[in-house]
Short mmCIF file of C-alpha atoms in Angstrom, two decimals:
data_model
loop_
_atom_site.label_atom_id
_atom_site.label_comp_id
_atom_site.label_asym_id
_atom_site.label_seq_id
_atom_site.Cartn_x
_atom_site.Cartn_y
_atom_site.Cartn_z
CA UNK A 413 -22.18 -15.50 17.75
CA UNK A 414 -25.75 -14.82 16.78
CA UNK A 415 -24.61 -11.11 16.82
CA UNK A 416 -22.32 -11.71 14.53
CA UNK A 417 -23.88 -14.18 12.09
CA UNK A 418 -26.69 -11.72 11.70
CA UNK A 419 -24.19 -9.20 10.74
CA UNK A 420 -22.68 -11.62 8.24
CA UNK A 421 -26.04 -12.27 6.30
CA UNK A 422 -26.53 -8.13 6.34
CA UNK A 423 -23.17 -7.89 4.98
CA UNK A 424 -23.31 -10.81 2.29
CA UNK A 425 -26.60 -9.31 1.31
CA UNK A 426 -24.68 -5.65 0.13
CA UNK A 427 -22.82 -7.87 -2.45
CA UNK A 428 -26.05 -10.35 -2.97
CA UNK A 429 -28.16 -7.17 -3.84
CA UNK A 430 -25.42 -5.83 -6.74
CA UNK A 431 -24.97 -9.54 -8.14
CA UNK A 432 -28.81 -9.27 -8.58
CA UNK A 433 -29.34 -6.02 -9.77
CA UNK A 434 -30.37 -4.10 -6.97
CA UNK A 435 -28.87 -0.92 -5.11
CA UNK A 436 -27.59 -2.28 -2.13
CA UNK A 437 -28.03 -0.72 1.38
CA UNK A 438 -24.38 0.93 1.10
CA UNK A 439 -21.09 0.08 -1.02
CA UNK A 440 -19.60 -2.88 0.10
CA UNK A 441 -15.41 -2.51 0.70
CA UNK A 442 -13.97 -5.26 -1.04
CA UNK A 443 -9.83 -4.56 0.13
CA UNK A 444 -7.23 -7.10 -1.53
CA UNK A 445 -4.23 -7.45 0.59
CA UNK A 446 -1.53 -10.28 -0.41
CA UNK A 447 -0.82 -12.26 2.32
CA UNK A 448 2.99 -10.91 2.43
CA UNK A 449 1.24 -7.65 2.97
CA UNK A 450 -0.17 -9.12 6.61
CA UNK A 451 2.73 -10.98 7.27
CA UNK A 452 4.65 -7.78 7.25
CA UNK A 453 1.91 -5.35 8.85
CA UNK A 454 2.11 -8.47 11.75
CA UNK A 455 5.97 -8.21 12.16
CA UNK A 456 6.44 -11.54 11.24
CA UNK A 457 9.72 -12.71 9.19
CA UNK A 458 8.73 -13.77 5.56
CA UNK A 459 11.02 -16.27 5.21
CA UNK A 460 9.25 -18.14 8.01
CA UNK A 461 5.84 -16.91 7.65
CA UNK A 462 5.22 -18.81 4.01
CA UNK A 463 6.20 -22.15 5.60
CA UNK A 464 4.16 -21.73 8.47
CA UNK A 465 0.48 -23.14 6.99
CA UNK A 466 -0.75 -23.20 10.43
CA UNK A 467 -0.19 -19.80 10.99
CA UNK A 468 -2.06 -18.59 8.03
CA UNK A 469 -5.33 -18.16 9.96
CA UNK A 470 -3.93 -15.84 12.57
CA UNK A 471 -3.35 -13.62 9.38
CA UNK A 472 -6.78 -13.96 8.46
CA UNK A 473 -8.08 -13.21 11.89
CA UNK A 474 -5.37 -10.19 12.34
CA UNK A 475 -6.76 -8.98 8.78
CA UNK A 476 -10.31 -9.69 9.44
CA UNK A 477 -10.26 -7.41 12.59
CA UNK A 478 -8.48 -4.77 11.61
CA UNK A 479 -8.54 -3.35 7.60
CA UNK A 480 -12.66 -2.92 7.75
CA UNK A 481 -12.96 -4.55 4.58
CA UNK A 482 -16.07 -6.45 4.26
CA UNK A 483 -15.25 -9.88 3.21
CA UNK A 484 -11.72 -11.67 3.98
CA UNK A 485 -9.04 -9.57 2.25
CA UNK A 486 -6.11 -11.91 2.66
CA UNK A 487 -5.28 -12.85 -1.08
CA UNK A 488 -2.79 -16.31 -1.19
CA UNK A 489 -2.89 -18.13 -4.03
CA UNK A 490 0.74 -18.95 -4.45
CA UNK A 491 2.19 -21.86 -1.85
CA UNK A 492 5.93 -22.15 -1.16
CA UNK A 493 6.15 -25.55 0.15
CA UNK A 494 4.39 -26.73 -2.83
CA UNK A 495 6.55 -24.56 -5.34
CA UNK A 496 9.84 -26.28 -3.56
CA UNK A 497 8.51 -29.72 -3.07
CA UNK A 498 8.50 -29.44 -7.11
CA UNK A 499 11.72 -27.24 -7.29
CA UNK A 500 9.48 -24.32 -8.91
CA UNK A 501 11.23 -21.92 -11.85
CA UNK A 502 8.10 -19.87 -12.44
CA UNK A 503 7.58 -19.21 -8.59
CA UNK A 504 10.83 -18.79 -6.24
CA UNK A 505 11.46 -17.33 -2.89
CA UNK A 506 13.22 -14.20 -3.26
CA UNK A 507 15.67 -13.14 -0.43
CA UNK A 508 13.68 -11.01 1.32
CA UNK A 509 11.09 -14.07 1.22
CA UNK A 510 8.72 -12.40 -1.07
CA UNK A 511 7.56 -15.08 -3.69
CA UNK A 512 9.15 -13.96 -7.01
CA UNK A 513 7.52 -14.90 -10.72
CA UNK A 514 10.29 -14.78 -12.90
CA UNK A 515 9.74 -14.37 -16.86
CA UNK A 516 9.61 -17.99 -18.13
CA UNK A 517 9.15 -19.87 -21.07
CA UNK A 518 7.93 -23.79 -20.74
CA UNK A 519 7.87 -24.19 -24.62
CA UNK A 520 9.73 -23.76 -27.97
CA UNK A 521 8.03 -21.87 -30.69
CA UNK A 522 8.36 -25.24 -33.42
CA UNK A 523 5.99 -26.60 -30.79
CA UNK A 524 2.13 -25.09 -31.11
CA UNK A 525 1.38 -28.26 -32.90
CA UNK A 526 2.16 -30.36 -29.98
CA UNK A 527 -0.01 -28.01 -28.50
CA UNK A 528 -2.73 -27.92 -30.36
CA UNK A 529 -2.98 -31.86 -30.65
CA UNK A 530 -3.87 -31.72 -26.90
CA UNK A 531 -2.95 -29.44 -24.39
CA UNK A 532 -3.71 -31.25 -21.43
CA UNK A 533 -1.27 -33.81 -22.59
CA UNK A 534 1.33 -30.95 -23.63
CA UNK A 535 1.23 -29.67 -20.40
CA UNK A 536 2.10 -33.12 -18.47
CA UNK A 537 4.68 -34.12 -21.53
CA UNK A 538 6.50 -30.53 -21.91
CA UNK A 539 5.34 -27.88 -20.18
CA UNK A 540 5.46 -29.10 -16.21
CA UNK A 541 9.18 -30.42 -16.30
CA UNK A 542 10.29 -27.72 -17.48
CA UNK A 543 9.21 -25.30 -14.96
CA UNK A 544 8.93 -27.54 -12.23
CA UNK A 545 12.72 -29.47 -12.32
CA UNK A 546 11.65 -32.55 -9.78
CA UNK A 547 9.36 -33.42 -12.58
CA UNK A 548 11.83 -33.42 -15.10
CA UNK A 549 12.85 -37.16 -13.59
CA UNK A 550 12.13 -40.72 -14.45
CA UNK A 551 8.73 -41.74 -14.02
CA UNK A 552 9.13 -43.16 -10.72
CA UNK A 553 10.66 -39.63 -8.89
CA UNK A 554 8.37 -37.72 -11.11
CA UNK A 555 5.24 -39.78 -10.03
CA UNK A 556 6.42 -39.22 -6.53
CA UNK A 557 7.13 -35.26 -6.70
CA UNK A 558 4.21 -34.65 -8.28
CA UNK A 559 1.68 -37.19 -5.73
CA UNK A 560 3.83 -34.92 -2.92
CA UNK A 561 2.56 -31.45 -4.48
CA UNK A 562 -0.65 -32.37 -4.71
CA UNK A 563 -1.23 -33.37 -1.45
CA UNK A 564 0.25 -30.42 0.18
CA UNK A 565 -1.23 -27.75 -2.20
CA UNK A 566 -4.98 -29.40 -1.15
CA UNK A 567 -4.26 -29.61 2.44
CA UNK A 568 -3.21 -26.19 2.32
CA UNK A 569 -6.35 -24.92 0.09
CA UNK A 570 -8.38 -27.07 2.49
CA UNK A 571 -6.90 -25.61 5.81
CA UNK A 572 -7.75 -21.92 4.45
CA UNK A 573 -10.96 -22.69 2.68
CA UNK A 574 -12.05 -24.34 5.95
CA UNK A 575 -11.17 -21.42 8.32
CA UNK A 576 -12.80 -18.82 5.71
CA UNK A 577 -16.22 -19.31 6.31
CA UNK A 578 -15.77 -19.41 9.75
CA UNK A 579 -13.90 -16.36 9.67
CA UNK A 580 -16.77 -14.44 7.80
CA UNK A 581 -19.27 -15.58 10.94
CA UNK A 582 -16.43 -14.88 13.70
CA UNK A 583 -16.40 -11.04 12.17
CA UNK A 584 -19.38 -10.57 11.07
CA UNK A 585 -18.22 -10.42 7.07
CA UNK A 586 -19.62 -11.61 3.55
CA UNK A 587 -18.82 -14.98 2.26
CA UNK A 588 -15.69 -15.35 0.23
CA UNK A 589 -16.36 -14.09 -3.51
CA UNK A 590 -13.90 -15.97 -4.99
CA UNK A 591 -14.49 -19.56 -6.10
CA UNK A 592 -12.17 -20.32 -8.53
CA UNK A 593 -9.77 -19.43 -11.43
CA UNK A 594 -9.20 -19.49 -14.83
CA UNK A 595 -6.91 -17.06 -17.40
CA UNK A 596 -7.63 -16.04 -21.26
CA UNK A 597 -6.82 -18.22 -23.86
CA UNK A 598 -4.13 -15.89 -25.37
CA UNK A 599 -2.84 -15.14 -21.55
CA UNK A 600 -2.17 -18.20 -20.86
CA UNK A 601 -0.20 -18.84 -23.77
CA UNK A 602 1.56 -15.86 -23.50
CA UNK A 603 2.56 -16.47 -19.77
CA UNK A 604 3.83 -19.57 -19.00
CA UNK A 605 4.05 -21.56 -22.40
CA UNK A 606 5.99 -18.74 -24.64
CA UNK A 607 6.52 -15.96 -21.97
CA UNK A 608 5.50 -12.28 -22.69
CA UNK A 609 8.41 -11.01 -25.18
CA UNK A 610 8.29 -14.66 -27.31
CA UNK A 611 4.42 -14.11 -27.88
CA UNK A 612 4.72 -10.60 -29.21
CA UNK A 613 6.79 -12.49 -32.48
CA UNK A 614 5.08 -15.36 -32.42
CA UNK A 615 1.79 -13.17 -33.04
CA UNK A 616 4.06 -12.23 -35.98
CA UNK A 617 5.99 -15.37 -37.02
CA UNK A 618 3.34 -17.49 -36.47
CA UNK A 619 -0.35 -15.93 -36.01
CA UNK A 620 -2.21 -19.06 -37.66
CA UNK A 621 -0.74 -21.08 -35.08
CA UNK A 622 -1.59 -18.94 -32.36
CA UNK A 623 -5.19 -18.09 -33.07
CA UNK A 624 -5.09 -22.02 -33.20
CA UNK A 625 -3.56 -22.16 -29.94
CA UNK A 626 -6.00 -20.07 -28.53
CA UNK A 627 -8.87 -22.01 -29.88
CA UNK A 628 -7.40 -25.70 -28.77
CA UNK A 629 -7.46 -24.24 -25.01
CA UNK A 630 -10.48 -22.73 -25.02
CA UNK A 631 -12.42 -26.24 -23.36
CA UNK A 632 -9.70 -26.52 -20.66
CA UNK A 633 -9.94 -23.21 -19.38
CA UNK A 634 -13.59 -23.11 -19.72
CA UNK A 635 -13.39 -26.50 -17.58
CA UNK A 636 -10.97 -24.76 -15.23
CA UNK A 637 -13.64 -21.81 -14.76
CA UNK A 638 -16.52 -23.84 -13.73
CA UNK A 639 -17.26 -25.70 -10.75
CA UNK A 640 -20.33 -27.26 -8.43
CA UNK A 641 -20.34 -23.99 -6.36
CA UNK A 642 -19.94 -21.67 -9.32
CA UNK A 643 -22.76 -18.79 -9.12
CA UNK A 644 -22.90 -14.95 -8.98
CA UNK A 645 -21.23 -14.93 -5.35
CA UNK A 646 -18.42 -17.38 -5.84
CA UNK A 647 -16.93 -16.15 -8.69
CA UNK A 648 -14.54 -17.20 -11.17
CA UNK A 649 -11.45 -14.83 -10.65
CA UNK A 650 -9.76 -14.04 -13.71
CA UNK A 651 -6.49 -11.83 -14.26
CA UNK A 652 -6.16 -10.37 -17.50
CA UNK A 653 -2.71 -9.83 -18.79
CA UNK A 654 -1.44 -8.85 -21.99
CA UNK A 655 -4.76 -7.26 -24.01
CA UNK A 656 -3.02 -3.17 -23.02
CA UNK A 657 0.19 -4.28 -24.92
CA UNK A 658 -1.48 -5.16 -28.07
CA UNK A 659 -2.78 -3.25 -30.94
CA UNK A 660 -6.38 -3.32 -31.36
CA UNK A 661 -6.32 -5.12 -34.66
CA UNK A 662 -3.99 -7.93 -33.01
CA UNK A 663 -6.11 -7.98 -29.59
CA UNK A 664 -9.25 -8.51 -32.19
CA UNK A 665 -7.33 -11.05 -34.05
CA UNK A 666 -5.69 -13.12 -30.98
CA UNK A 667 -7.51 -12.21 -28.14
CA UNK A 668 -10.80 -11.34 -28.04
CA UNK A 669 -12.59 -14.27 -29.84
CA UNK A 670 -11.55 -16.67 -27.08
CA UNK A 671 -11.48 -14.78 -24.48
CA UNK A 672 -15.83 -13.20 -25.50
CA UNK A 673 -16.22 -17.40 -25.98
CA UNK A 674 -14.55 -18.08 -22.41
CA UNK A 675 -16.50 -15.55 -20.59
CA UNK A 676 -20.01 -16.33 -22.09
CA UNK A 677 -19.29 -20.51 -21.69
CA UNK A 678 -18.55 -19.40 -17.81
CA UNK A 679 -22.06 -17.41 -17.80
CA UNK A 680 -24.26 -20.74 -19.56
CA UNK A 681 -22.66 -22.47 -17.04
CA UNK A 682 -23.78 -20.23 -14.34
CA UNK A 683 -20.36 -19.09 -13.09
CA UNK A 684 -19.81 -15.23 -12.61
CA UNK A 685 -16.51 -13.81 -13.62
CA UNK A 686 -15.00 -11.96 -11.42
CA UNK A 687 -12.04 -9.61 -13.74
CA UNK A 688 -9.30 -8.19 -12.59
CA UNK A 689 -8.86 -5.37 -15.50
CA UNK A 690 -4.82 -4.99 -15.64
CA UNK A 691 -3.36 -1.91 -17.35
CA UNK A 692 -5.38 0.20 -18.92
CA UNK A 693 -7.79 -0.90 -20.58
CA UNK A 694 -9.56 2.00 -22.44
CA UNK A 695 -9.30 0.98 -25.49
CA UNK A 696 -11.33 -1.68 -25.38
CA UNK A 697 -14.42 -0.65 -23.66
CA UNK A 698 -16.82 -1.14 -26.19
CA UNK A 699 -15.34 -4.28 -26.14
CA UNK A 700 -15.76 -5.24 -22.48
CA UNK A 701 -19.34 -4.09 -23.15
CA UNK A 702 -20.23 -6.87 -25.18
CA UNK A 703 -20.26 -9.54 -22.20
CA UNK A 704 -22.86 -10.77 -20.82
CA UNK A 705 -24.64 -8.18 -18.24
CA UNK A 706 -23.25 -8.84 -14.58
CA UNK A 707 -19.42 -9.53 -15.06
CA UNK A 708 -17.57 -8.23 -12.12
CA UNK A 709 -14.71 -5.91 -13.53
CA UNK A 710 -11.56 -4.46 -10.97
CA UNK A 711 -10.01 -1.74 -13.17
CA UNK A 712 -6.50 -1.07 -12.53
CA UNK A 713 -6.08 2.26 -14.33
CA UNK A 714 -8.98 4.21 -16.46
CA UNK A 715 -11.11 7.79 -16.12
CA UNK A 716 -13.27 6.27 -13.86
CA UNK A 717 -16.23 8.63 -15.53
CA UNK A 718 -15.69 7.14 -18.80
CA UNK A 719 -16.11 3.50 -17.15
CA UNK A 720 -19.02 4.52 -15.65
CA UNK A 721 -20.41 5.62 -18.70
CA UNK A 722 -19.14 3.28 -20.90
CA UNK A 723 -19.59 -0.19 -19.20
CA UNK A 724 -20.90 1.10 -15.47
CA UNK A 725 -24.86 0.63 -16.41
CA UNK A 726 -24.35 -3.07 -17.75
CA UNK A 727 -21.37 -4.47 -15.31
CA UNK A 728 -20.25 -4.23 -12.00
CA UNK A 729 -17.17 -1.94 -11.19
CA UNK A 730 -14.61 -1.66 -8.75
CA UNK A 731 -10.85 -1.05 -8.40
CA UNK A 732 -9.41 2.31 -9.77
CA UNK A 733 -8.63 3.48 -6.28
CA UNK A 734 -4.90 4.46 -6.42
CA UNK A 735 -2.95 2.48 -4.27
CA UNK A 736 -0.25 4.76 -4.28
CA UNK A 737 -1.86 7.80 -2.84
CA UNK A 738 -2.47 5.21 0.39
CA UNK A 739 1.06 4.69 0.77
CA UNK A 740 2.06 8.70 0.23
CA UNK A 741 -1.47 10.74 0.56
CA UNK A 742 -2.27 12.40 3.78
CA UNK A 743 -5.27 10.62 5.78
CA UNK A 744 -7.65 13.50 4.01
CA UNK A 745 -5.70 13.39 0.44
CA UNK A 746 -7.14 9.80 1.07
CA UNK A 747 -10.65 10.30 1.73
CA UNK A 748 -10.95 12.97 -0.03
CA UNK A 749 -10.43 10.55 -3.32
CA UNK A 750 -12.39 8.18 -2.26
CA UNK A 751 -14.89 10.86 -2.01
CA UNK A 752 -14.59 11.51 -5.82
CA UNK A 753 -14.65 7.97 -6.94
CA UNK A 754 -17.66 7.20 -4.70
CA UNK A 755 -19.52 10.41 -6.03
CA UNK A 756 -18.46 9.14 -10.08
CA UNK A 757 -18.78 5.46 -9.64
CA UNK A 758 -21.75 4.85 -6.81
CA UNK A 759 -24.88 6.50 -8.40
CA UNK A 760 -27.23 3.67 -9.58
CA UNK A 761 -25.13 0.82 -7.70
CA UNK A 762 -23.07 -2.15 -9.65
CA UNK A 763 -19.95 -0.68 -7.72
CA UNK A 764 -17.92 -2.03 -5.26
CA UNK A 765 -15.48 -0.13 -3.47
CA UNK A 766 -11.84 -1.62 -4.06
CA UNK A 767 -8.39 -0.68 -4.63
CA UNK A 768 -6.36 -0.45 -8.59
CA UNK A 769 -3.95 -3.20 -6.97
CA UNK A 770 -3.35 -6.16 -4.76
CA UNK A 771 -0.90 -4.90 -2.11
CA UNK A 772 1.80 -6.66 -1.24
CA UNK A 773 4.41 -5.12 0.84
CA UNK A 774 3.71 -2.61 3.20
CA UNK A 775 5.65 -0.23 1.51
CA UNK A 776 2.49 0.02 -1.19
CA UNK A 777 -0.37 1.49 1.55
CA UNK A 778 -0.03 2.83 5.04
CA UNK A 779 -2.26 0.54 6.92
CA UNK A 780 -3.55 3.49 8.80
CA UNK A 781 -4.96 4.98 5.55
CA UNK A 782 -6.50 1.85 4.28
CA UNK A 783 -8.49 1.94 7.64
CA UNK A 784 -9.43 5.40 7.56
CA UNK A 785 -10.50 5.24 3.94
CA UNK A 786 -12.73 1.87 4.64
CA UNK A 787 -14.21 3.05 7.08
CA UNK A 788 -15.38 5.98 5.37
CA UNK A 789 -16.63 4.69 2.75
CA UNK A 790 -18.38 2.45 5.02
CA UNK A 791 -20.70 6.01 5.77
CA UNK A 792 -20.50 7.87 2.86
CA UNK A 793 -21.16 5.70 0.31
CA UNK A 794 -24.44 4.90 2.22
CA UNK A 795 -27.55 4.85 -0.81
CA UNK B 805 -17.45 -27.62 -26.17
CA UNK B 806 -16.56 -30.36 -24.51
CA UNK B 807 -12.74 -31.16 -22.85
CA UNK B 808 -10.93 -33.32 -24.05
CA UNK B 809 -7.41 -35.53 -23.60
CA UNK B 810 -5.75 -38.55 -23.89
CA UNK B 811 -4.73 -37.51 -20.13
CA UNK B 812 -7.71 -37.17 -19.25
CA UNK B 813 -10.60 -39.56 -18.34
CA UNK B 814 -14.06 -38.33 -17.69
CA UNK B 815 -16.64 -40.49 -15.78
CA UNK B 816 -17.89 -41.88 -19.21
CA UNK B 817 -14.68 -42.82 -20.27
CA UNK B 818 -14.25 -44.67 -16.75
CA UNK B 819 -17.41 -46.57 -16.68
CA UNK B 820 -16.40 -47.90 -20.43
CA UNK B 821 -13.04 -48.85 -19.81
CA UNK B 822 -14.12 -50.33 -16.26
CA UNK B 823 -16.26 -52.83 -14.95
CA UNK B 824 -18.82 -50.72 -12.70
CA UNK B 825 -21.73 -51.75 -10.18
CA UNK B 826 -24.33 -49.80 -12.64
CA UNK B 827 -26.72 -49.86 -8.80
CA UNK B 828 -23.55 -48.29 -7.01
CA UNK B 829 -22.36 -46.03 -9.48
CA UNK B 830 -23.43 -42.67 -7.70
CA UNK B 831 -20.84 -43.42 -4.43
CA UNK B 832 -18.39 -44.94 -7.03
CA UNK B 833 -18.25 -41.83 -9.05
CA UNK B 834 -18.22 -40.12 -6.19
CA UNK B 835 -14.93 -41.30 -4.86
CA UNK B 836 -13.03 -41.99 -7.93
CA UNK B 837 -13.91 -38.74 -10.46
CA UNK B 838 -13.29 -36.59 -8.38
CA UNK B 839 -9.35 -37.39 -7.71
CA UNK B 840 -9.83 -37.05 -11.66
CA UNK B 841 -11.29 -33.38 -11.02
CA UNK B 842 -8.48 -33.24 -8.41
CA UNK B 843 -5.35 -33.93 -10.28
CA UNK B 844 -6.75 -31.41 -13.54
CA UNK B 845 -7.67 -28.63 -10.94
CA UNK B 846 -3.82 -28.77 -9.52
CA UNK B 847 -2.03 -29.72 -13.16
CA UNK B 848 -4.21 -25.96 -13.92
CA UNK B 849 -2.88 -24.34 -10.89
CA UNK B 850 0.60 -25.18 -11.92
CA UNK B 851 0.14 -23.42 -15.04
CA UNK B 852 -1.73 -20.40 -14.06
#
């Protein structure tokens, strides 16, 4: 155990050394696997598998010894028995028991003043009963359904938060990066309020109301972002949606302010964001450039020289490894482009070695490749 | 840039609107806030 706890502090320290500037001993592997992904890799039958909390840490452990990543690369943020105990819209079990995220939208467009009044309040009022329908009930039932969720979503957090830690000093890995989440104003919106195709007229229809919008849930989602353990190594994860489908004169007009504000009042605060880049992203660059020196950024798609050169010296990089050559690409096609990306991306450190995408069936990356690419990174990508 | 709701009641809010042992308040907030903290962090996970 000593072994191994020695090896965990090593490890932690390749991710401690880019959060402070330094060129760590070798590039850490940071692998994102949905937990679906391990569930199926393990043989285990989805539909089951969800429901079974207790299980969850054999996943981890299964994971742990066997991808080489090195932290914990089971991703599960999404909890079926909470999403039924509140008979979910927005998150369903889909046949094959993969958890589904239908296209949704929790409010009406002659509504952003509501909004705007108070959010918080919005949500409770409008918003939660009608994606979740055991909330759209008296105030007894509702009361109850909600007191339900809430106790299973934290037992569940608290079962895996409990067993990741230990899991790090079992195998010898970093500390979980991840602390907490929070979305952009204008994403959050976009998602579950007015759902994607509504907000591309509303920017339209209504764009005073919208850049309002924006602006009256800045302070929730900057509270959302921030909490005791915030710091460079438990990050605030953020997923960033719907910036690649807007022009750059809307994306200045609805998305950036908020979104520059949100990151920089997660920085004062001392919590590190942690972005995962969606789409592609080139266009704004300069833009991403502008944050405050440190922010973690996983690019999904990109010329991974331009990145570099653009926003490589200031933040820290990772992602851009295609996920798709690991489910097609020979072991060597493999390695061989992790090769490149290492060769583009490494010199001068603030890179972490990570995939473009969360995988989440097994059909997206031949486990054996993910091994034999993590592994050689592991040497390579030695400074 | 502070958060605010009608929804929502932060300690300060609490202490007003309740009569608190001013030489307990550290275990008091302690054990009632963060249920406050609790039921925000959840109502923000149902929307994300």
């Amino acid at each position: 155990m000593d072994s191994m706890l020695e090896q965990t502090k090593e490890t932690h320290q390749l991710f401690v050394d880019i959060d402070e500037g330094r060129i760590p001993k070798r590039v850490p592997v940071h692998t994102w696997l949905d937990i679906s992904y391990v569930i199926q890799y393990a043989g285990m039958d989805m539909r089951r598998a969800n429901w079974d909390v207790e299980n969850f840490k054999n996943l981890f452990d299964l994971s742990a010894k066997t991808f080489k990543s090195d932290i914990n690369a089971v991703d599960i943020t999404r909890f079926i028995p909470v999403y039924n105990i509140l008979g979910a819209v927005n998150f369903v079990l889909g046949s094959s028991g993969q958890i589904q995220h239908p296209e949704v939208k929790g409010m009406e467009a002659d509504e952003y003043e509501e909004l705007i009044a108070d959010p918080y309040k919005f949500i409770h009022d409008k918003l939660l009963p009608r994606l979740y329908k055991k909330l759209d009930a008296n105030p007894a039932q509702r009361a109850i359904a909600f007191s339900k969720a809430m106790k299973a979503q934290s037992d569940i957090f608290g079962h895996i938060i409990a067993h990741q830690d230990s899991l790090a000093e079992k195998y010898g890995l970093a500390y979980e990066r991840v602390g907490c989440q929070t979305v952009a104003p204008f994403d959050l919106i976009a998602d579950q309020f007015r759902g994607f195709s509504e907000m591309s007229k509303d920017i339209r229809r209504y764009p005073d109301q919208v850049v309002r919008a924006c602006e009256a849930v800045l302070p929730m989602l900057i509270k959302a972002g921030i909490k005791p353990h915030s710091s460079r190594q438990k990050r605030t994860f953020m997923p960033l949606h719907m910036a690649p489908y807007l022009r750059l004169s809307d994306f200045e007009k609805f998305y950036w302010p908020t979104f520059k504000r949100l990151i920089e009042a997660l920085w004062a605060a001392g919590a590190a964001p942690l972005l995962f880049v969606e789409q592609d992203w080139t266009r704004f660059l300069d833009h991403l450039n502008e944050l405050p020196a440190g922010t973690q950024m996983m690019f999904e798609y990109g010329d991974p020289k331009v990145i570099k050169e653009k926003v490589g010296k200031k933040h820290i990089i990772s992602g851009l490894y295609p996920l798709t050559l690991l489910s097609k690409g020979t072991k060597q096609e493999c390695i061989d482009k992790a090769k490149e990306l290492i060769d583009i991306l490494a010199p001068g450190g603030n890179y972490i070695f990570s995939f473009d995408k969360i995988a989440l069936n097994l059909n997206d990356a031949n486990p054996e490749n993910i091994i034999a690419v993590n592994e050689f990174v592991r040497e390579y990508g030695v400074y | 840039m502070e958060f605010k709701s009608e929804y929502y009641t932060s300690w300060e809010d609490y202490v007003h609107e309740n009569e608190i042992d001013t030489e307990n308040e550290d275990v008091i907030k302690a054990n009632t806030q963060s249920y406050e903290e609790m039921v925000f962090d959840f109502t923000m996970w149902l929307v994300m």
